[in-house]
Coordinates of C-alpha atoms in Angstrom, one line a residue:
M1 CA 20.6 -16.9 -35.0
T2 CA 24.8 -16.8 -34.5
K3 CA 24.4 -12.7 -33.5
F4 CA 22.2 -13.7 -30.3
L5 CA 24.3 -16.4 -29.0
I6 CA 26.5 -13.1 -27.6
F7 CA 23.7 -12.1 -25.4
L8 CA 24.2 -15.6 -23.4
F9 CA 27.5 -14.0 -22.6
P10 CA 26.5 -10.7 -20.0
A11 CA 23.8 -13.7 -18.7
L12 CA 26.8 -15.6 -17.3
A13 CA 29.0 -13.3 -16.3
D14 CA 26.2 -12.5 -14.7
M15 CA 24.6 -15.4 -12.6
L16 CA 28.8 -15.1 -11.6
L17 CA 28.6 -11.9 -10.3
G18 CA 25.3 -12.4 -8.6
M19 CA 25.8 -15.9 -7.0
A20 CA 29.6 -13.8 -6.2
F21 CA 27.1 -10.9 -4.2
F22 CA 25.0 -13.2 -2.2
V23 CA 27.2 -15.8 -1.6
A24 CA 29.6 -12.8 0.8
S25 CA 26.7 -10.4 1.8
V26 CA 24.5 -13.6 3.1
R27 CA 27.8 -15.4 4.7
I28 CA 28.4 -12.0 6.5
A29 CA 25.2 -11.5 7.6
E30 CA 25.3 -14.6 9.6
S31 CA 28.1 -13.9 10.9
D32 CA 25.7 -11.2 12.5
A33 CA 27.9 -8.4 11.7
S34 CA 26.5 -4.7 10.6
A35 CA 24.3 -3.9 7.8
L36 CA 27.2 -1.9 6.9
A37 CA 29.8 -4.7 7.3
V38 CA 27.1 -6.6 4.7
T39 CA 26.3 -3.8 1.9
A40 CA 29.9 -2.8 2.2
V41 CA 30.9 -5.8 0.0
T42 CA 29.2 -4.3 -2.2
A43 CA 30.4 -0.4 -2.0
V44 CA 34.2 -2.1 -2.1
W45 CA 33.6 -4.3 -5.5
A46 CA 32.3 -0.8 -6.9
V47 CA 34.7 1.7 -5.7
V48 CA 37.2 -0.1 -7.5
Y49 CA 34.9 -1.1 -10.5
M50 CA 34.2 3.1 -10.9
I51 CA 38.3 2.7 -11.7
A52 CA 38.4 0.5 -13.6
S53 CA 35.8 1.1 -16.1
Q54 CA 37.1 4.7 -16.3
V55 CA 40.7 3.3 -17.8
I56 CA 39.0 0.4 -19.7
S57 CA 36.2 3.0 -22.1
R58 CA 39.4 5.0 -23.5
L59 CA 40.9 1.3 -24.5
A60 CA 38.0 -0.8 -25.3
N61 CA 37.4 -1.0 -29.1
P62 CA 35.5 -3.0 -31.8
A63 CA 39.5 -5.0 -33.2
N64 CA 40.5 -5.8 -29.2
C65 CA 37.1 -5.8 -26.9
A66 CA 37.1 -9.7 -27.5
R67 CA 40.7 -10.1 -25.9
L68 CA 39.4 -7.5 -22.8
I69 CA 36.9 -10.2 -22.9
V70 CA 38.7 -12.8 -22.3
T71 CA 41.4 -11.4 -19.7
G72 CA 38.5 -10.3 -17.7
C73 CA 37.1 -14.1 -18.1
A74 CA 40.5 -15.7 -16.6
V75 CA 40.6 -12.3 -13.9
L76 CA 37.0 -13.3 -12.8
A77 CA 38.0 -17.2 -12.6
A78 CA 40.8 -16.0 -10.3
S79 CA 38.7 -14.1 -7.5
S80 CA 36.2 -17.7 -7.7
I81 CA 39.4 -19.9 -7.5
L82 CA 40.4 -17.2 -5.2
F83 CA 37.2 -16.6 -2.5
V84 CA 37.9 -20.7 -2.0
V85 CA 41.3 -20.6 -1.5
F86 CA 41.1 -17.5 1.1
P87 CA 37.4 -18.2 3.1
T88 CA 38.0 -16.1 5.8
L89 CA 35.2 -13.4 6.1
N90 CA 38.2 -10.0 6.4
A91 CA 39.3 -11.7 2.2
T92 CA 36.2 -10.7 1.0
Y93 CA 36.4 -7.2 0.6
P94 CA 39.7 -7.4 -0.8
I95 CA 38.8 -10.4 -3.4
M96 CA 35.7 -8.2 -4.6
M97 CA 38.3 -5.4 -5.7
L98 CA 39.7 -8.7 -7.7
L99 CA 36.6 -8.9 -9.2
S100 CA 35.8 -5.7 -9.5
V101 CA 38.5 -5.1 -12.1
G102 CA 37.3 -8.4 -14.1
T103 CA 33.6 -7.4 -14.5
A104 CA 34.9 -3.7 -16.0
L105 CA 36.7 -6.0 -18.1
F106 CA 33.9 -7.4 -18.9
F107 CA 31.0 -5.4 -19.4
T108 CA 32.7 -2.5 -21.0
P109 CA 34.1 -4.1 -24.0
F110 CA 31.2 -6.5 -24.2
Q111 CA 28.7 -2.9 -24.9
V112 CA 31.4 -1.9 -27.6
F113 CA 31.2 -5.2 -29.4
M114 CA 27.4 -4.9 -29.5
K115 CA 28.0 -2.1 -30.6
A116 CA 30.1 -3.4 -33.5
V117 CA 28.0 -6.1 -34.9
D118 CA 25.3 -4.3 -35.1
K119 CA 27.2 -1.4 -36.5
G120 CA 25.0 0.2 -40.3
D121 CA 22.3 -0.8 -38.7
D122 CA 20.5 1.8 -36.5
G123 CA 17.3 0.2 -36.6
A124 CA 18.7 -2.9 -34.6
L125 CA 19.5 -0.7 -31.1
A126 CA 16.5 -0.8 -29.7
R127 CA 16.5 -4.7 -30.1
S128 CA 20.3 -5.5 -29.1
V129 CA 19.5 -2.4 -25.3
G130 CA 16.8 -4.9 -24.9
L131 CA 18.5 -8.2 -25.2
Y132 CA 21.5 -7.4 -23.7
T133 CA 19.2 -6.0 -20.2
F134 CA 17.0 -9.4 -20.7
A135 CA 20.2 -11.6 -21.0
W136 CA 22.2 -9.5 -17.7
S137 CA 18.6 -9.7 -15.7
S138 CA 18.4 -12.8 -16.5
G139 CA 22.1 -13.7 -14.7
M140 CA 21.4 -11.5 -12.1
A141 CA 18.1 -13.0 -11.4
A142 CA 19.5 -17.4 -11.8
G143 CA 23.0 -16.6 -9.8
P144 CA 21.3 -15.7 -6.0
F145 CA 18.8 -18.5 -7.2
I146 CA 21.2 -20.9 -8.2
G147 CA 23.5 -19.9 -5.9
A148 CA 21.3 -20.2 -3.1
Y149 CA 20.5 -23.8 -3.9
I150 CA 23.7 -25.0 -4.5
W151 CA 25.0 -23.7 -1.5
N152 CA 21.7 -25.9 0.6
F153 CA 22.9 -28.4 -1.4
F154 CA 26.4 -29.0 -1.1
D155 CA 28.1 -25.7 0.1
W156 CA 29.3 -22.7 -0.3
R157 CA 32.3 -23.6 -2.1
A158 CA 30.4 -25.0 -4.7
C159 CA 29.2 -21.1 -6.0
Y160 CA 32.3 -20.5 -7.0
F161 CA 33.7 -23.4 -8.5
T162 CA 30.6 -23.6 -10.6
S163 CA 31.5 -19.7 -11.6
V164 CA 34.9 -21.3 -12.8
V165 CA 32.7 -23.0 -15.9
F166 CA 30.7 -20.4 -17.0
C167 CA 34.1 -17.8 -17.3
G168 CA 35.3 -21.1 -19.2
I169 CA 32.6 -21.3 -21.4
I170 CA 32.0 -17.3 -21.8
A171 CA 35.9 -17.4 -22.9
F172 CA 35.3 -20.1 -25.6
G173 CA 32.7 -18.8 -27.0
V174 CA 34.3 -15.1 -27.5
L175 CA 36.4 -15.8 -28.9
M176 CA 34.5 -18.1 -31.6
L177 CA 31.9 -14.9 -32.5
K178 CA 34.8 -12.4 -32.2
H179 CA 35.0 -11.6 -36.0
H180 CA 31.3 -10.8 -35.7
A181 CA 33.0 -7.4 -33.7
E182 CA 36.8 -7.5 -36.0
S183 CA 34.8 -7.8 -39.2
E184 CA 34.6 -4.3 -41.4
D185 CA 31.0 -3.5 -41.2
G186 CA 30.8 -4.7 -37.6
S187 CA 28.2 -8.5 -39.3
D188 CA 28.6 -11.2 -41.8
N189 CA 25.9 -12.7 -44.3
Q190 CA 24.0 -14.5 -40.8
V191 CA 23.7 -10.9 -39.2
S192 CA 22.3 -9.4 -42.3
E193 CA 19.4 -11.9 -42.0
D194 CA 18.8 -11.9 -38.5
K195 CA 18.2 -7.9 -39.1
N196 CA 16.0 -7.8 -42.0
D197 CA 13.8 -10.6 -40.3
S198 CA 13.2 -7.1 -38.0
S199 CA 13.0 -4.5 -40.4
S200 CA 9.4 -4.3 -39.3
N201 CA 10.5 -3.5 -35.9
A202 CA 9.3 0.1 -33.9
D203 CA 13.1 0.7 -33.7
A204 CA 13.2 1.5 -37.4
V205 CA 12.8 5.4 -36.0
D206 CA 15.3 7.9 -37.0
Y207 CA 17.1 7.9 -33.7
S208 CA 20.0 10.8 -35.3
K209 CA 16.9 13.7 -35.4
M210 CA 15.9 12.1 -31.3
P211 CA 17.4 14.8 -28.3
D212 CA 20.3 13.6 -26.5
L213 CA 19.5 12.4 -23.2
A214 CA 22.4 10.6 -21.9
W215 CA 22.9 13.2 -19.5
L216 CA 19.5 13.2 -18.0
G217 CA 19.6 9.2 -17.9
W218 CA 22.9 9.1 -16.1
I219 CA 20.5 11.1 -13.5
C220 CA 17.0 10.1 -13.9
S221 CA 18.3 6.4 -14.1
G222 CA 21.5 6.9 -11.4
V223 CA 18.8 7.4 -8.9
G224 CA 17.5 3.8 -9.7
C225 CA 20.7 2.8 -10.0
L226 CA 21.7 4.1 -6.6
T227 CA 17.9 2.0 -5.0
V228 CA 19.1 -0.7 -6.9
A229 CA 21.9 -0.6 -5.2
V230 CA 20.4 -0.5 -2.0
L231 CA 17.7 -3.1 -1.9
R232 CA 20.4 -5.3 -4.1
S233 CA 23.2 -4.8 -1.5
Y234 CA 20.4 -4.7 2.0
L235 CA 18.1 -7.3 1.2
P236 CA 20.4 -9.9 2.6
S237 CA 20.9 -8.2 6.3
S238 CA 16.7 -7.0 6.4
A239 CA 16.0 -10.2 5.0
T240 CA 18.7 -11.6 8.3
V241 CA 16.7 -10.0 10.8
A242 CA 13.5 -9.9 9.3
G243 CA 14.1 -14.5 10.1
I244 CA 13.5 -15.1 5.9
P245 CA 14.6 -18.1 5.4
R246 CA 18.3 -17.7 2.8
A247 CA 16.5 -20.0 0.2
D248 CA 13.8 -17.2 0.4
Q249 CA 15.8 -14.4 -0.2
G250 CA 17.5 -15.8 -2.9
V251 CA 14.0 -16.1 -4.1
L252 CA 12.8 -12.4 -3.5
L253 CA 16.4 -10.9 -5.9
F254 CA 15.3 -13.9 -8.4
L255 CA 12.4 -12.2 -8.6
L256 CA 13.5 -8.8 -8.8
S257 CA 15.6 -9.7 -11.7
A258 CA 13.3 -11.7 -13.3
S259 CA 11.2 -9.1 -13.5
Q260 CA 13.6 -6.9 -14.9
A261 CA 15.2 -9.0 -17.9
L262 CA 11.4 -9.7 -19.2
T263 CA 10.9 -6.1 -19.1
G264 CA 13.8 -5.3 -20.5
L265 CA 13.1 -8.0 -23.6
A266 CA 9.2 -6.7 -23.8
L267 CA 11.0 -3.5 -24.8
C268 CA 12.9 -5.2 -27.4
R269 CA 10.2 -3.4 -29.9
S270 CA 10.9 -0.1 -28.7
G271 CA 9.9 3.4 -30.6
K272 CA 9.9 6.3 -28.6
W273 CA 8.5 5.8 -24.9
M274 CA 12.0 6.7 -24.0
Y275 CA 11.8 10.4 -25.1
K276 CA 7.9 10.7 -23.3
A277 CA 6.6 11.3 -19.6
L278 CA 3.8 8.9 -19.5
P279 CA 5.8 5.6 -20.0
T280 CA 8.5 6.9 -17.8
A281 CA 6.7 8.1 -15.2
L282 CA 4.6 4.9 -15.1
F283 CA 8.0 2.9 -14.8
A284 CA 9.2 5.1 -11.7
L285 CA 6.0 5.2 -9.9
C286 CA 6.2 1.3 -9.7
G287 CA 9.5 1.0 -8.2
V288 CA 8.4 3.7 -5.1
C289 CA 5.3 1.0 -4.8
A290 CA 7.4 -1.5 -4.9
L291 CA 10.4 0.7 -2.3
L292 CA 7.5 1.2 0.2
V293 CA 6.3 -2.3 0.1
F294 CA 9.7 -3.2 1.5
G295 CA 9.7 -0.5 4.2
F296 CA 6.7 -1.6 6.1
T297 CA 6.2 -5.4 5.4
S298 CA 8.6 -8.5 6.1
S299 CA 5.9 -11.1 5.2
F300 CA 7.6 -13.1 2.0
Y301 CA 4.1 -12.6 0.1
P302 CA 4.3 -9.1 -0.3
L303 CA 7.7 -8.8 -0.9
A304 CA 8.0 -11.3 -3.5
A305 CA 5.0 -9.0 -5.1
A306 CA 7.0 -5.9 -4.5
A307 CA 10.3 -7.2 -6.0
L308 CA 8.4 -8.7 -9.0
L309 CA 6.8 -4.5 -9.1
Y310 CA 10.4 -3.2 -8.8
G311 CA 12.2 -5.2 -11.5
M312 CA 9.5 -3.5 -13.8
Y313 CA 10.9 0.1 -13.1
S314 CA 14.3 -1.2 -13.0
G315 CA 13.8 -2.9 -16.6
S316 CA 12.9 0.4 -17.6
F317 CA 15.4 2.9 -16.2
F318 CA 18.9 0.1 -17.5
F319 CA 16.9 0.1 -21.1
Y320 CA 16.6 3.6 -21.0
F321 CA 20.0 4.4 -19.5
V322 CA 22.2 2.0 -22.3
F323 CA 20.2 3.3 -25.0
H324 CA 20.8 6.7 -24.7
S325 CA 24.2 6.8 -24.1
L326 CA 24.5 4.3 -27.2
V327 CA 22.1 5.8 -29.8
H328 CA 24.4 8.6 -31.0
P329 CA 27.2 6.9 -33.0
E330 CA 30.0 10.1 -32.5
H331 CA 29.8 9.6 -29.1
S332 CA 28.5 6.6 -27.4
T333 CA 31.9 5.3 -26.6
K334 CA 32.8 7.7 -24.0
Y335 CA 28.7 7.3 -23.6
I336 CA 29.3 4.0 -21.7
G337 CA 32.1 4.7 -19.3
V338 CA 30.0 7.3 -18.0
N339 CA 27.4 5.1 -17.5
E340 CA 29.4 2.9 -15.9
S341 CA 30.9 5.1 -13.9
V342 CA 27.5 6.1 -13.0
V343 CA 26.6 2.3 -11.9
G344 CA 30.3 2.3 -9.8
L345 CA 30.0 5.6 -7.9
T346 CA 25.8 4.3 -6.9
A347 CA 26.9 1.1 -5.8
I348 CA 29.0 2.8 -4.0
I349 CA 26.9 5.5 -2.7
G350 CA 23.8 3.0 -1.9
P351 CA 25.2 0.3 0.0
L352 CA 26.9 2.4 2.3
L353 CA 23.7 4.6 3.3
A354 CA 21.8 1.7 3.4
G355 CA 23.9 0.6 6.0
V356 CA 24.6 4.1 8.0
L357 CA 20.3 4.7 7.6
A358 CA 19.7 0.9 9.0
D359 CA 22.1 1.3 11.8
G360 CA 21.6 4.3 12.8
V361 CA 17.4 5.4 12.3
S362 CA 15.5 1.8 11.6
V363 CA 15.5 -1.4 9.1
P364 CA 13.0 -0.2 7.3
T365 CA 14.6 3.7 6.3
P366 CA 16.6 2.3 3.7
Y367 CA 13.7 1.5 1.8
L368 CA 11.9 5.0 2.5
A369 CA 14.7 6.9 2.0
S370 CA 14.9 5.0 -1.8
A371 CA 11.5 5.2 -1.8
G372 CA 11.4 9.0 -1.5
L373 CA 14.2 10.0 -4.3
V374 CA 13.0 7.8 -7.1
F375 CA 9.4 9.8 -6.5
F376 CA 11.9 13.4 -6.6
A377 CA 13.4 11.7 -9.5
L378 CA 10.1 10.8 -11.5
I379 CA 8.5 14.3 -11.4
F380 CA 11.9 15.8 -12.5
Q381 CA 12.3 13.5 -15.8
A382 CA 8.2 14.3 -16.2
V383 CA 9.2 17.6 -16.4
I384 CA 12.2 17.7 -19.4
H385 CA 10.2 15.4 -21.2
G386 CA 7.3 17.6 -21.2
R387 CA 9.1 20.4 -22.3
L388 CA 10.4 18.0 -25.4
R389 CA 6.9 16.8 -26.6
T390 CA 6.4 19.3 -29.6
A391 CA 9.1 17.9 -30.9
L392 CA 8.6 14.5 -31.2

């Protein structure tokens, strides 16, 4: 049971991040700024995150990951306080840069922490990746949702004070549980019991004999990361133009991430779907359909259905992305760094591209262009997996 408590930390960290993105983006959107000014919030965060993740991935190891995570919590708390101390919209962008350093100090070491806890039990990997996807996606779901209602009932500053509390909880919890990663075999008696209980899990597959598809994850899940960056960063702008209330915007982002979280949880008992063409193609098709709905309607209920559908797609590609980076032990630390750089790069390109297309072409264009990209990624991924089917 103790082992599962570690997944509370990414949930709280992404709740903080989701609130920060939501509050900053909506404040700028409601100031009648351009779509590019709104989406630039995410892009600015991503530039620093991409660089910081590469540096931290070279420093992180099981012995120091807890200290790095606690340091990240301190930086995240300081960023939250600065948003309140310097409330001007122009100050949002440099503070987002500091927030991105704290984010990198948390998420890159956390994946090392998670891997260390599972050391010696390859069968636990799919379960841990699924729980990790569920945890951080739940946090990202709750962040905008909670932020919207805290803002409505109190003030936007209350969102950041709440974030400081989250940072304290994470730091305290990591310090209490850090021995799981620092122990010689990355486990303790309780962890062993948890793993033995899951001995019948479908992820008892010997993944060491499977092909290394991290590169395919960087390409195809990278396209997914690009489109989710477009969707999350651009929705406050397009929804504001469409007259969708602030609280409903929070609900849409909540539904997307909640669906993503539940998909990740459902994939905990994965077997070999991550190596097959049909399941990956069906998930991608969900993404294509959802993005088309976002492009062609501004009514709340169709958008809510599309958010749920897109969450199924994003939950699958994030699972695929993390799984293939961790499954081969000799490359996992390096692959984690590449993963976070892909997330950072797409989070730069996606928001900027969305803002340029919306301002220069039309409001629906960012969603329709994203649907086209996912469709081409679907075809490419299906072809590669089809060529590997004889090996499975």
